[in-house]
Amino acid sequence: MFISAKGFAAAMLVAISILTLQTGASAQTGRASWYALTSKTASGERCNPNALTAAHPTLPFGTKVKVENLKNGKSVVVRINDRGPFVGGRIIDLTKAAPSALGFIRAGTAKVRLTVLS
């Protein structure tokens, strides 16, 4: 299998950013959104809008992540149990309980910092 130098470089950047976030060496900042579905998640469990869970594109299921609202300093710990978000510019989708605690239900999205705890 052949991979171009450009493709290899892009893959390496993705791998480095995933490893950095997973090891907690650095926090990731970006926009968070929320959802209140009750369908099955990518991990197979039923989504519970009242639970502190979240969707992330790459972190392993079960990973605990501290999510801090950069506007007001409030933070909450969520467990990754789903995949997403599927909207450009967003780094995490939270179930409804988390943005309620973080103070951004009405706004719909917020700029947050993610720090992997375990």
Coordinates of C-alpha atoms in Angstrom, one line a residue:
M1 CA 0.0 0.0 0.0
F2 CA 1.3 3.4 -1.0
I3 CA 0.6 6.6 1.0
S4 CA 1.8 10.0 -0.3
A5 CA 4.0 12.2 1.8
K6 CA 1.1 14.7 2.2
G7 CA -1.2 12.0 3.3
F8 CA 1.4 10.7 5.8
A9 CA 1.9 14.1 7.2
A10 CA -1.8 14.7 7.7
A11 CA -2.2 11.3 9.4
M12 CA 0.7 12.0 11.7
L13 CA -0.9 15.4 12.8
V14 CA -4.1 13.6 13.6
A15 CA -2.3 10.9 15.6
I16 CA -0.3 13.4 17.5
S17 CA -3.4 15.5 18.4
I18 CA -5.3 12.3 19.6
L19 CA -2.4 11.1 21.7
T20 CA -1.9 14.6 23.2
L21 CA -5.5 14.8 24.2
Q22 CA -5.6 11.2 25.4
T23 CA -2.6 11.6 27.7
G24 CA -3.8 14.8 29.2
A25 CA -0.6 16.5 28.2
S26 CA -2.6 19.3 26.7
A27 CA -6.2 20.5 26.6
Q28 CA -8.3 20.8 23.5
T29 CA -10.4 23.9 23.0
G30 CA -13.3 24.4 20.6
R31 CA -17.1 24.5 20.5
A32 CA -19.4 22.1 22.3
S33 CA -23.0 21.4 21.5
W34 CA -25.7 19.3 23.2
Y35 CA -28.4 16.8 22.3
A36 CA -31.3 15.1 24.1
L37 CA -31.9 11.9 22.2
T38 CA -32.9 8.6 23.7
S39 CA -31.7 6.3 20.9
K40 CA -28.8 3.9 21.1
T41 CA -25.3 5.4 21.2
A42 CA -22.3 4.2 19.2
S43 CA -21.2 2.2 22.2
G44 CA -24.5 0.3 22.3
E45 CA -26.0 1.9 25.4
R46 CA -29.1 3.9 25.4
C47 CA -28.6 7.7 25.4
N48 CA -29.8 9.3 28.6
P49 CA -30.2 13.1 28.4
N50 CA -30.0 13.2 32.2
A51 CA -26.6 11.5 32.4
L52 CA -23.3 13.2 32.1
T53 CA -22.2 11.6 28.9
A54 CA -20.9 12.8 25.6
A55 CA -20.0 12.1 22.0
H56 CA -16.4 12.6 20.8
P57 CA -14.9 11.6 17.4
T58 CA -11.9 9.6 18.6
L59 CA -11.6 9.2 22.4
P60 CA -12.2 5.6 23.6
F61 CA -15.6 4.8 25.1
G62 CA -15.5 5.1 28.9
T63 CA -12.9 7.9 28.8
K64 CA -13.7 10.6 31.5
V65 CA -13.3 14.2 30.2
K66 CA -13.4 17.4 32.1
V67 CA -15.4 20.0 30.1
E68 CA -14.9 23.6 31.1
N69 CA -17.1 26.5 29.8
L70 CA -14.5 29.2 28.9
K71 CA -17.1 32.0 29.3
N72 CA -18.1 31.3 32.9
G73 CA -15.5 28.9 34.3
K74 CA -18.0 26.2 35.2
S75 CA -16.9 22.6 34.6
V76 CA -18.3 19.1 34.6
V77 CA -16.9 15.6 34.1
V78 CA -18.5 13.5 31.4
R79 CA -18.0 10.0 30.1
I80 CA -17.6 9.3 26.4
N81 CA -20.2 6.8 25.2
D82 CA -20.9 8.0 21.6
R83 CA -19.4 9.3 18.4
G84 CA -19.8 12.8 17.0
P85 CA -20.2 15.7 16.7
F86 CA -21.0 15.6 13.0
V87 CA -21.1 19.4 12.6
G88 CA -17.9 21.2 11.5
G89 CA -16.1 23.3 14.1
R90 CA -17.4 21.3 17.1
I91 CA -15.2 19.1 19.2
I92 CA -17.8 17.4 21.6
D93 CA -21.5 16.8 21.8
L94 CA -22.9 16.7 25.4
T95 CA -26.1 15.2 26.7
K96 CA -28.5 17.8 28.1
A97 CA -27.4 17.4 31.7
A98 CA -23.9 18.7 31.0
P99 CA -24.7 22.0 29.3
S100 CA -27.3 22.6 31.9
A101 CA -24.6 22.4 34.6
L102 CA -22.2 24.5 32.4
G103 CA -24.8 27.2 31.7
F104 CA -25.3 27.1 28.0
I105 CA -28.6 25.3 27.3
R106 CA -30.2 28.4 25.8
A107 CA -27.2 29.4 23.7
G108 CA -26.9 25.9 22.2
T109 CA -23.2 25.9 21.9
A110 CA -20.2 27.2 24.0
K111 CA -16.5 27.5 23.7
V112 CA -15.0 24.9 26.0
R113 CA -11.7 23.3 27.0
L114 CA -11.5 19.5 27.2
T115 CA -9.1 17.7 29.5
V116 CA -8.9 13.9 29.6
L117 CA -8.9 12.6 33.2
S118 CA -8.9 8.8 32.6

